[in-house]
CSV table of C-alpha atoms and ligand atoms in Angstrom, one decimal:
chain,number,residue,atom,x,y,z
A,1040,MET,CA,124.0,98.5,110.6
A,1041,ASN,CA,121.9,101.2,112.2
A,1042,LYS,CA,119.6,103.5,110.2
A,1043,GLN,CA,122.2,106.2,109.4
A,1044,GLU,CA,124.8,103.6,108.4
A,1045,ILE,CA,122.3,102.0,106.0
A,1046,ILE,CA,121.3,105.4,104.4
A,1047,LEU,CA,125.0,106.3,104.1
A,1048,ALA,CA,126.0,103.0,102.6
A,1049,ASN,CA,123.1,103.5,100.1
A,1050,GLN,CA,124.5,106.8,99.1
A,1051,GLN,CA,128.1,105.6,98.9
A,1052,TYR,CA,127.8,102.2,97.3
A,1053,LEU,CA,124.7,102.2,95.1
A,1054,PHE,CA,124.1,104.0,91.8
A,1055,PRO,CA,122.4,107.3,92.5
A,1056,SER,CA,119.7,106.1,90.1
A,1057,VAL,CA,118.6,103.8,92.9
A,1058,PHE,CA,116.3,106.5,94.2
A,1059,HIS,CA,114.1,106.3,97.3
A,1060,TYR,CA,110.7,107.7,98.2
A,1061,TYR,CA,110.6,110.5,100.9
A,1062,LYS,CA,113.1,113.2,101.9
A,1063,GLU,CA,114.6,110.8,104.4
A,1064,PRO,CA,114.5,107.2,103.0
A,1065,LEU,CA,112.2,104.8,104.8
A,1066,VAL,CA,114.4,102.0,106.0
A,1067,VAL,CA,112.2,98.9,106.1
A,1068,ALA,CA,113.0,96.2,108.6
A,1069,ARG,CA,110.2,93.7,108.4
A,1070,ALA,CA,106.7,93.2,107.1
A,1071,LYS,CA,103.7,91.0,107.8
A,1072,ASP,CA,100.4,90.8,105.9
A,1073,GLN,CA,99.2,94.4,105.3
A,1074,TYR,CA,101.8,96.0,107.6
A,1075,VAL,CA,105.4,97.1,107.3
A,1076,TRP,CA,107.7,98.2,110.1
A,1077,ASP,CA,110.7,100.5,109.8
A,1078,ILE,CA,114.0,100.1,111.5
A,1079,ASP,CA,112.8,102.4,114.4
A,1080,GLY,CA,109.8,100.1,115.0
A,1081,ASN,CA,107.2,102.4,113.5
A,1082,GLN,CA,104.3,100.5,111.9
A,1083,TYR,CA,102.8,101.4,108.5
A,1084,LEU,CA,99.6,100.3,106.7
A,1085,ASP,CA,101.0,99.2,103.3
A,1086,PHE,CA,98.6,100.4,100.6
A,1087,PHE,CA,101.2,100.2,97.8
A,1088,GLY,CA,102.4,96.6,98.3
A,1089,GLY,CA,106.1,97.1,97.4
A,1090,ILE,CA,105.2,98.4,94.0
A,1091,VAL,CA,101.9,96.7,93.2
A,1092,THR,CA,103.7,93.4,94.1
A,1093,ILE,CA,102.3,92.1,97.4
A,1094,SER,CA,99.2,90.3,96.3
A,1095,VAL,CA,98.5,88.0,99.2
A,1096,GLY,CA,100.1,89.9,102.1
A,1097,HIS,CA,103.7,90.2,103.2
A,1098,CYS,CA,105.4,87.0,104.2
A,1099,ASN,CA,102.2,85.0,103.7
A,1100,GLU,CA,102.4,81.9,105.9
A,1101,THR,CA,100.7,79.4,103.5
A,1102,VAL,CA,103.0,80.5,100.6
A,1103,ASN,CA,106.1,80.7,102.7
A,1104,ARG,CA,105.7,77.2,104.2
A,1105,LYS,CA,105.7,75.8,100.6
A,1106,VAL,CA,108.7,77.9,99.7
A,1107,HIS,CA,110.7,76.8,102.8
A,1108,GLU,CA,110.0,73.1,102.0
A,1109,GLN,CA,111.1,73.6,98.4
A,1110,MET,CA,114.2,75.6,99.5
A,1111,ASP,CA,115.4,72.5,101.5
A,1112,LYS,CA,114.7,70.1,98.6
A,1113,LEU,CA,115.9,71.8,95.3
A,1114,GLN,CA,117.0,75.4,95.0
A,1115,HIS,CA,118.4,75.7,91.5
A,1116,VAL,CA,118.8,73.9,88.1
A,1117,SER,CA,118.2,76.5,85.3
A,1118,THR,CA,116.0,76.1,82.3
A,1119,VAL,CA,118.2,73.4,80.8
A,1120,PHE,CA,116.9,70.8,83.3
A,1121,ALA,CA,113.3,69.8,83.8
A,1122,ASN,CA,111.9,70.2,87.3
A,1123,GLU,CA,108.5,69.8,88.8
A,1124,PRO,CA,107.8,73.3,90.2
A,1125,GLN,CA,108.3,74.9,86.8
A,1126,ALA,CA,106.2,72.4,85.0
A,1127,ALA,CA,103.4,72.6,87.6
A,1128,LEU,CA,103.4,76.4,87.4
A,1129,ALA,CA,103.2,76.4,83.6
A,1130,LYS,CA,100.3,73.9,83.7
A,1131,ARG,CA,98.5,76.0,86.3
A,1132,ILE,CA,98.9,79.2,84.3
A,1133,ALA,CA,97.7,77.5,81.1
A,1134,GLY,CA,94.5,76.7,82.8
A,1135,ILE,CA,93.6,80.3,83.7
A,1136,THR,CA,94.6,82.4,80.7
A,1137,PRO,CA,91.8,84.1,78.8
A,1138,GLY,CA,89.8,81.5,77.0
A,1139,GLY,CA,92.3,78.9,78.0
A,1140,LYS,CA,94.2,79.8,74.8
A,1141,LEU,CA,97.6,80.9,76.1
A,1142,THR,CA,99.1,77.7,77.0
A,1143,LYS,CA,102.9,77.9,76.7
A,1144,SER,CA,105.1,79.8,79.2
A,1145,PHE,CA,108.6,81.1,79.3
A,1146,PHE,CA,109.8,82.1,82.8
A,1147,THR,CA,112.4,84.8,83.6
A,1148,ASN,CA,113.2,87.0,86.6
A,1149,SER,CA,111.3,90.3,86.0
A,1150,GLY,CA,108.7,92.1,84.1
A,1151,THR,CA,111.4,93.7,82.0
A,1152,GLU,CA,112.6,90.3,80.8
A,1153,ALA,CA,109.1,89.1,80.3
A,1154,ASN,CA,108.5,91.9,77.8
A,1155,GLU,CA,111.9,91.3,76.1
A,1156,THR,CA,110.8,87.7,75.6
A,1157,ALA,CA,107.5,88.8,74.2
A,1158,PHE,CA,109.1,91.2,71.7
A,1159,VAL,CA,111.4,88.5,70.4
A,1160,THR,CA,108.6,85.9,70.2
A,1161,ALA,CA,106.4,88.4,68.3
A,1162,ARG,CA,109.2,89.1,65.8
A,1163,CYS,CA,110.0,85.4,65.3
A,1164,TYR,CA,106.3,84.6,64.7
A,1165,THR,CA,105.4,87.4,62.3
A,1166,GLY,CA,108.7,88.0,60.6
A,1167,ASN,CA,108.0,91.7,61.1
A,1168,HIS,CA,110.1,94.0,63.3
A,1169,GLU,CA,108.2,97.0,64.5
A,1170,ILE,CA,106.3,97.0,67.8
A,1171,VAL,CA,103.7,99.6,68.6
A,1172,ALA,CA,103.5,100.7,72.2
A,1173,LEU,CA,101.5,103.5,73.9
A,1174,ARG,CA,102.5,107.0,75.1
A,1175,HIS,CA,102.7,107.2,78.9
A,1176,SER,CA,103.4,103.5,79.2
A,1177,TYR,CA,106.1,101.7,81.2
A,1178,HIS,CA,107.5,98.4,80.1
A,1179,GLY,CA,110.8,98.0,82.0
A,1180,ARG,CA,114.3,99.2,82.5
A,1181,SER,CA,116.5,97.3,79.9
A,1182,ALA,CA,117.6,99.1,76.8
A,1183,VAL,CA,114.8,97.5,74.7
A,1184,ALA,CA,112.1,97.8,77.4
A,1185,MET,CA,113.0,101.5,77.8
A,1186,ALA,CA,112.6,102.0,74.0
A,1187,ALA,CA,109.1,100.5,74.4
A,1188,THR,CA,108.3,102.8,77.3
A,1189,GLY,CA,106.4,105.9,76.4
A,1190,ASN,CA,107.7,108.3,79.1
A,1191,SER,CA,110.9,110.2,78.8
A,1192,SER,CA,111.6,110.1,82.6
A,1193,TRP,CA,112.1,106.4,82.3
A,1194,ARG,CA,114.2,106.3,79.1
A,1195,LEU,CA,117.8,106.7,80.3
A,1196,GLY,CA,121.0,106.7,78.3
A,1197,GLY,CA,120.2,108.6,75.1
A,1198,ALA,CA,119.6,106.7,71.9
A,1199,ALA,CA,117.1,103.8,72.2
A,1200,PRO,CA,117.0,100.6,70.1
A,1201,SER,CA,115.0,101.0,67.0
A,1202,GLY,CA,111.8,99.2,66.2
A,1203,PHE,CA,109.3,101.0,68.5
A,1204,VAL,CA,106.6,103.5,67.7
A,1205,HIS,CA,104.2,105.1,70.1
A,1206,ALA,CA,100.5,105.4,69.6
A,1207,ILE,CA,98.0,107.6,71.4
A,1208,ASN,CA,96.9,106.3,74.8
A,1209,ALA,CA,93.4,106.8,76.1
A,1210,ASN,CA,93.1,109.3,78.9
A,1211,CYS,CA,89.6,110.7,79.2
A,1212,TYR,CA,90.7,113.1,82.0
A,1213,ARG,CA,93.4,114.6,79.7
A,1214,CYS,CA,92.2,113.7,76.2
A,1215,PRO,CA,95.1,114.0,73.8
A,1216,PHE,CA,92.6,115.3,71.2
A,1217,GLY,CA,90.8,117.6,73.6
A,1218,LEU,CA,87.6,115.7,73.0
A,1219,THR,CA,85.0,114.3,75.4
A,1220,TYR,CA,83.9,110.7,75.8
A,1221,PRO,CA,81.7,109.2,74.3
A,1222,SER,CA,81.1,111.9,71.7
A,1223,CYS,CA,84.8,111.5,70.7
A,1224,ASN,CA,83.9,108.2,69.1
A,1225,VAL,CA,87.1,106.9,70.8
A,1226,ARG,CA,89.3,108.7,68.3
A,1227,CYS,CA,92.4,107.8,70.3
A,1228,ALA,CA,91.9,104.2,69.4
A,1229,ARG,CA,91.0,104.8,65.8
A,1230,ASP,CA,94.1,106.9,65.3
A,1231,LEU,CA,96.2,103.7,65.4
A,1232,ASP,CA,95.2,102.8,61.8
A,1233,GLU,CA,96.7,105.9,60.3
A,1234,MET,CA,99.6,105.8,62.7
A,1235,ILE,CA,100.6,102.3,61.5
A,1236,ARG,CA,100.2,103.3,57.8
A,1237,THR,CA,102.3,106.4,58.2
A,1238,SER,CA,104.9,105.6,60.9
A,1239,THR,CA,105.8,101.9,60.3
A,1240,ALA,CA,106.5,99.7,57.4
A,1241,GLY,CA,102.8,98.9,57.2
A,1242,ARG,CA,103.2,95.4,58.8
A,1243,ILE,CA,103.9,95.2,62.5
A,1244,ALA,CA,105.3,92.4,64.8
A,1245,GLY,CA,103.0,93.4,67.6
A,1246,PHE,CA,101.3,95.9,69.9
A,1247,ILE,CA,102.0,96.1,73.6
A,1248,ALA,CA,99.9,97.8,76.2
A,1249,GLU,CA,99.0,97.8,79.9
A,1250,PRO,CA,95.2,97.3,80.3
A,1251,ILE,CA,95.5,100.1,82.9
A,1252,GLN,CA,98.7,102.2,82.6
A,1253,GLY,CA,100.5,101.7,85.9
A,1254,VAL,CA,103.5,103.9,86.2
A,1255,GLY,CA,101.6,106.3,84.0
A,1256,GLY,CA,99.2,106.9,86.8
A,1257,PHE,CA,96.6,104.1,86.7
A,1258,ILE,CA,95.2,105.6,83.5
A,1259,THR,CA,92.0,103.6,82.7
A,1260,PRO,CA,90.8,103.6,79.1
A,1261,PRO,CA,87.1,103.7,78.1
A,1262,LYS,CA,85.6,100.2,77.6
A,1263,GLU,CA,85.7,100.2,73.7
A,1264,TYR,CA,89.4,101.3,73.4
A,1265,PHE,CA,91.2,97.9,73.4
A,1266,GLU,CA,88.6,96.2,71.2
A,1267,ILE,CA,89.1,98.8,68.5
A,1268,ILE,CA,92.9,98.6,68.9
A,1269,HIS,CA,92.8,94.8,68.7
A,1270,GLY,CA,91.0,94.9,65.4
A,1271,ILE,CA,93.6,97.3,63.9
A,1272,VAL,CA,96.5,95.3,65.3
A,1273,LYS,CA,95.2,92.2,63.6
A,1274,LYS,CA,94.6,94.1,60.3
A,1275,TYR,CA,98.3,94.9,60.1
A,1276,GLY,CA,99.5,91.4,61.1
A,1277,GLY,CA,100.6,92.1,64.7
A,1278,VAL,CA,100.3,90.0,67.8
A,1279,PHE,CA,98.5,91.6,70.8
A,1280,ILE,CA,100.7,91.7,73.9
A,1281,SER,CA,99.0,92.5,77.2
A,1282,ASP,CA,101.5,93.7,79.8
A,1283,GLU,CA,99.9,92.5,83.0
A,1284,VAL,CA,102.8,93.2,85.3
A,1285,GLN,CA,100.5,95.4,87.4
A,1286,THR,CA,97.1,94.4,86.3
A,1287,GLY,CA,97.4,90.6,86.5
A,1288,TRP,CA,96.3,88.0,89.1
A,1289,GLY,CA,92.9,89.3,90.0
A,1290,ARG,CA,93.9,92.8,91.0
A,1291,THR,CA,91.4,94.6,88.8
A,1292,GLY,CA,88.6,92.5,90.3
A,1293,GLY,CA,86.6,89.4,89.2
A,1294,LYS,CA,89.0,88.4,86.4
A,1295,TRP,CA,92.5,86.9,86.4
A,1296,PHE,CA,93.8,89.4,83.9
A,1297,GLY,CA,93.1,93.1,83.3
A,1298,ILE,CA,92.7,92.7,79.6
A,1299,GLU,CA,89.7,90.5,80.3
A,1300,GLN,CA,87.9,93.6,81.6
A,1301,TRP,CA,88.0,94.9,78.1
A,1302,GLY,CA,86.7,91.8,76.3
A,1303,VAL,CA,89.9,91.2,74.3
A,1304,GLU,CA,91.7,87.9,74.0
A,1305,PRO,CA,95.4,88.7,73.7
A,1306,ASP,CA,98.0,86.6,72.0
A,1307,ILE,CA,100.7,87.0,74.6
A,1308,ILE,CA,100.5,88.0,78.3
A,1309,THR,CA,103.5,89.2,80.2
A,1310,SER,CA,103.6,89.5,84.0
A,1311,ALA,CA,105.7,89.6,87.1
A,1312,LYS,CA,105.1,91.5,90.4
A,1313,SER,CA,101.9,90.1,92.1
A,1314,LEU,CA,102.5,86.7,90.6
A,1315,GLY,CA,105.4,86.2,93.0
A,1316,ASN,CA,104.2,88.2,96.0
A,1317,GLY,CA,107.8,89.4,96.2
A,1318,ALA,CA,109.7,86.6,94.5
A,1319,PRO,CA,111.6,87.6,91.3
A,1320,VAL,CA,109.6,85.9,88.6
A,1321,GLY,CA,108.8,87.0,85.1
A,1322,LEU,CA,106.2,85.3,82.9
A,1323,THR,CA,105.7,85.4,79.1
A,1324,VAL,CA,102.7,83.1,78.2
A,1325,ALA,CA,101.6,82.8,74.6
A,1326,ARG,CA,99.3,81.0,72.2
A,1327,PRO,CA,101.1,77.7,71.4
A,1328,GLU,CA,101.6,78.5,67.7
A,1329,ILE,CA,103.3,81.8,68.6
A,1330,ALA,CA,105.5,80.3,71.3
A,1331,ASP,CA,106.5,77.5,68.9
A,1332,ALA,CA,107.8,80.2,66.5
A,1333,MET,CA,110.6,81.0,68.9
A,1334,LYS,CA,113.0,78.4,67.8
A,1335,GLY,CA,116.8,78.2,68.4
A,1336,LEU,CA,118.8,78.6,71.5
A,1337,THR,CA,117.8,80.8,74.5
A,1338,ILE,CA,118.3,80.2,78.1
A,1339,SER,CA,117.5,81.8,81.5
A,1340,THR,CA,119.8,80.8,84.3
A,1341,PHE,CA,117.2,81.6,87.0
A,1342,GLY,CA,114.1,81.3,84.8
A,1343,GLY,CA,111.7,78.7,86.2
A,1344,ASN,CA,113.8,78.5,89.3
A,1345,PRO,CA,112.2,75.8,91.5
A,1346,VAL,CA,111.9,78.0,94.6
A,1347,THR,CA,110.4,81.0,92.7
A,1348,ALA,CA,108.2,78.7,90.7
A,1349,THR,CA,106.9,77.1,93.9
A,1350,GLN,CA,106.2,80.6,95.3
A,1351,ALA,CA,104.4,81.8,92.2
A,1352,LYS,CA,102.2,78.7,92.1
A,1353,ALA,CA,101.4,78.9,95.8
A,1354,VAL,CA,100.4,82.6,95.2
A,1355,ILE,CA,98.0,81.6,92.4
A,1356,ASP,CA,96.5,78.8,94.4
A,1357,TYR,CA,96.1,81.2,97.4
A,1358,ILE,CA,94.4,83.8,95.3
A,1359,ASP,CA,92.1,81.1,93.8
A,1360,GLU,CA,91.3,79.4,97.1
A,1361,HIS,CA,90.6,82.6,99.0
A,1362,LYS,CA,88.6,84.2,96.0
A,1363,LEU,CA,90.8,87.2,96.2
A,1364,SER,CA,89.8,88.6,92.8
A,1365,ILE,CA,86.2,88.7,94.1
A,1366,ASN,CA,87.6,90.5,97.2
A,1367,ALA,CA,89.5,92.9,94.9
A,1368,ALA,CA,86.2,93.7,93.2
A,1369,GLU,CA,84.2,94.2,96.4
A,1370,THR,CA,86.7,95.8,98.6
A,1371,GLY,CA,88.0,97.8,95.6
A,1372,ALA,CA,84.4,99.2,95.1
A,1373,TYR,CA,84.3,100.1,98.8
A,1374,LEU,CA,87.7,101.9,98.5
A,1375,ARG,CA,86.6,103.6,95.3
A,1376,ALA,CA,83.5,105.0,97.0
A,1377,LYS,CA,85.6,106.4,99.8
A,1378,LEU,CA,87.9,108.1,97.3
A,1379,GLU,CA,84.9,109.5,95.4
A,1380,GLU,CA,83.6,111.0,98.7
A,1381,MET,CA,87.0,112.6,99.2
A,1382,LYS,CA,86.9,114.0,95.7
A,1383,ALA,CA,83.6,115.6,96.4
A,1384,LYS,CA,85.1,117.4,99.4
A,1385,HIS,CA,88.6,118.2,98.3
A,1386,PRO,CA,89.1,120.3,95.1
A,1387,ILE,CA,92.8,119.2,95.0
A,1388,ILE,CA,91.5,115.8,93.7
A,1389,GLY,CA,91.0,116.2,90.0
A,1390,ASP,CA,90.3,112.6,89.1
A,1391,VAL,CA,89.8,109.2,90.7
A,1392,ARG,CA,90.2,106.2,88.5
A,1393,GLY,CA,91.2,102.5,88.3
A,1394,MET,CA,89.6,99.2,88.9
A,1395,GLY,CA,89.4,96.8,91.8
A,1396,LEU,CA,92.3,97.2,94.2
A,1397,LEU,CA,94.2,99.4,91.7
A,1398,GLN,CA,93.0,102.9,92.3
A,1399,GLY,CA,94.6,106.2,91.3
A,1400,VAL,CA,94.0,109.8,92.6
A,1401,GLU,CA,95.2,112.6,90.4
A,1402,LEU,CA,96.0,115.8,92.2
A,1403,VAL,CA,95.7,119.2,90.5
A,1404,GLU,CA,96.3,122.8,91.5
A,1405,ASP,CA,93.1,123.9,89.9
A,1406,ARG,CA,90.2,121.8,88.5
A,1407,GLU,CA,89.7,124.1,85.6
A,1408,THR,CA,93.3,124.3,84.3
A,1409,LYS,CA,94.2,120.8,85.6
A,1410,ALA,CA,97.7,122.0,86.4
A,1411,PRO,CA,99.4,118.9,87.9
A,1412,ALA,CA,100.0,119.3,91.7
A,1413,ALA,CA,103.3,117.5,91.8
A,1414,ALA,CA,104.7,119.3,94.9
A,1415,ALA,CA,101.4,118.6,96.8
A,1416,THR,CA,101.7,114.9,95.8
A,1417,ASN,CA,105.2,114.7,97.3
A,1418,ALA,CA,103.9,116.5,100.4
A,1419,LEU,CA,101.0,114.0,100.6
A,1420,LEU,CA,103.4,111.1,100.5
A,1421,GLU,CA,105.4,112.6,103.4
A,1422,ALA,CA,102.3,113.4,105.4
A,1423,SER,CA,100.9,109.9,104.9
A,1424,ARG,CA,104.2,108.4,106.1
A,1425,GLU,CA,103.9,110.5,109.2
A,1426,ASN,CA,100.4,109.1,109.6
A,1427,GLY,CA,101.6,105.5,109.3
A,1428,LEU,CA,100.5,104.9,105.7
A,1429,MET,CA,102.5,103.8,102.7
A,1430,ILE,CA,101.1,104.8,99.2
A,1431,GLY,CA,102.7,105.1,95.8
A,1432,LYS,CA,103.2,107.8,93.3
A,1433,GLY,CA,103.1,107.9,89.5
A,1434,GLY,CA,102.0,109.8,86.4
A,1435,THR,CA,104.0,111.6,83.7
A,1436,TRP,CA,103.9,114.7,85.9
A,1437,GLY,CA,104.4,112.9,89.2
A,1438,ASN,CA,100.9,114.0,90.5
A,1439,VAL,CA,99.0,110.7,90.8
A,1440,ILE,CA,98.7,108.8,94.0
A,1441,ARG,CA,98.8,105.0,93.4
A,1442,ILE,CA,96.9,102.8,95.8
A,1443,SER,CA,97.4,99.0,95.4
A,1444,PRO,CA,97.1,97.2,98.7
A,1445,PRO,CA,97.4,93.4,99.2
A,1446,MET,CA,94.3,91.7,97.7
A,1447,ASN,CA,93.4,90.0,101.0
A,1448,ILE,CA,92.7,93.2,102.9
A,1449,SER,CA,89.2,93.8,104.4
A,1450,LYS,CA,86.9,96.8,104.5
A,1451,SER,CA,88.2,97.7,108.0
A,1452,ASP,CA,91.6,98.1,106.4
A,1453,VAL,CA,90.0,100.5,103.9
A,1454,ASP,CA,88.4,102.4,106.7
A,1455,ASP,CA,91.9,102.6,108.4
A,1456,PHE,CA,93.4,103.8,105.1
A,1457,ALA,CA,90.7,106.4,104.5
A,1458,LEU,CA,91.2,108.0,107.9
A,1459,ARG,CA,95.0,108.2,107.5
A,1460,PHE,CA,94.8,109.3,103.9
A,1461,GLU,CA,92.2,112.1,104.4
A,1462,THR,CA,94.0,113.3,107.6
A,1463,SER,CA,97.2,113.6,105.5
A,1464,LEU,CA,95.3,115.2,102.6
A,1465,LYS,CA,93.8,117.8,104.9
A,1466,ARG,CA,97.3,118.6,106.4
A,1467,VAL,CA,98.6,119.2,102.8
A,1468,THR,CA,95.8,121.4,101.7
A,1469,GLN,CA,95.8,123.4,105.0
A,1470,THR,CA,99.6,124.0,104.7
A,1471,GLN,CA,99.0,125.1,101.1
A,1472,MET,CA,96.3,127.6,102.1
A,1473,ALA,CA,98.5,128.9,104.9
A,1474,GLY,CA,101.2,129.5,102.3
A,1475,VAL,CA,98.8,131.4,100.1
A,1476,ARG,CA,97.7,133.6,103.0
B,1488,PLP,C1,103.6,97.5,83.3
B,1488,PLP,C2,105.0,97.2,83.7
B,1488,PLP,N1,105.7,96.4,82.8
B,1488,PLP,C3,107.0,96.1,83.1
B,1488,PLP,C4,107.6,96.5,84.3
B,1488,PLP,C5,109.0,96.0,84.6
B,1488,PLP,O1,109.0,95.1,85.6
B,1488,PLP,P1,110.3,94.8,86.4
B,1488,PLP,O2,110.5,96.0,87.3
B,1488,PLP,O3,110.0,93.6,87.2
B,1488,PLP,O4,111.4,94.6,85.5
B,1488,PLP,C6,106.9,97.2,85.2
B,1488,PLP,C7,107.5,97.6,86.5
B,1488,PLP,O5,107.0,98.5,87.2
B,1488,PLP,C8,105.5,97.6,84.9
B,1488,PLP,O6,104.8,98.3,85.8
C-alpha cells in the first residue's frame, strides 16, 4: 500500500476512535534506536518512544536476537502450561521490586489488563469493593479501567462500572485548593481521609495512582504527597496500587519504579509499556499474601507468552547491564536544564516538570491566567514534525508536551532535541504574534 492507500484504509476500516496525531497522519515505516522513518523516507528523532514505551531503543539488537531465538523454539502455550520464559521473567521481577517484597506476578497483554487484575486482587484480598483513584489519572481503556480513570475525555460509553471514587490529585501548578506549596501543608493528600469517610463505605479495597500522572500531563506531586496518602489508605484497610505503566523500569531516574522516588512501598505494582519495549505485555506484581488471595479460576491466553516474556526479561537485563536508570537520571537532568532555559526565554511555557527521562512542558496563553494553550500545543506538534522531531501531548486541556525518549539516549541526542524543539517553539510563537498584529 502507498501512503494515501494506508490513510484511506485507516479511515474506511478502523473505528474512528483510532485517532492519529497530526493533521495528516504520520505513516511510520521503520524505526531503529532513537530514530523513526516515515513511508516517504523522512527521518525523525523519537522523543516520545511510541507512547512512553520504547525504553531501550527501537528494534534493540540484543533484545531482538533473544526474541528471534525464542520465536523459533516456542511461541505459544498460554498460562495453563508452565514455560521457562514466564518463570524466568517472574523471578527476575521479584528480585527488583521495592524492598524485594512484591514477589508474585500475573502476566497479561496490556496496562489496562494489568490494572483490571490489580482491582480484582485487591477486592479478593480485602473483601472490600471500592477503589479510590485520582482525578486527572489514566488507567486504561476497558470498561472498568475507564471507570478508574479520572478524565472525562477518556471515559467513553456513558455509565461506568460502580466501585470507583476519585480523590484530589496533587498539582502544584494548578492547585485544586488554590494554595501554595509548602504552606498548603499538602492539603490535597490530607483530604483523602474525609473523602473516604464521606464518599465510600468507610473500608476500601484499594487505592490506585500513577507516581507521576502520565496522560494527565506528567503531573508530579510534592515529595510528601504519597507518604501521607499511603498512611490514610492503610488506615481504611486498602491496598496501595502503584500504576507504573509509564513510570516503571528506571525511567524516572536511579530507581526501578517511580513510587520509590516517594519513599512508599506499594502492595501491588502494575506495568506494561517500557517493560516490553514494544511487546504487548502487562504485569501485575503483588506481595505474596495478596496474590495468594486471588483464588479460583482465571486465565490469560497470551499472558506470560514465551516470546513476550523473553522480550520483557531481555529488556530488564539490558536496562540493568547498561545502567539505563542512571542514564535516565543524568541525561534527564541535562534535558531538564535545557527545558528550564527555554522556559526562562519563552513566556508560552508555564511549567516544566517531571523526573528523569519523563519531562512535561505545559503551554499557557498567559502566565498570569494560566489559560491552557491547546491550539499552540497542536501547532508545536506539527512544527516539530516538520523539524524531524516526534514528541507527545497530554493534559486534561491538551496543552502539555510529553517528552519520553528511549532511556539509552545520550546528551548529544538531547542537544539535537533542544535545537529542533526550540526552533519549532519559535515558529509557533512567531506565527501567534503575527496573528495578533
Ligand atoms: C498509567 C497508565 N495506566 C494504564 C494504561 C493502559 O495501558 P494499555 O494502553 O497498555 O492498556 C496506560 C496507557 O497509556 C497508562 O499510561
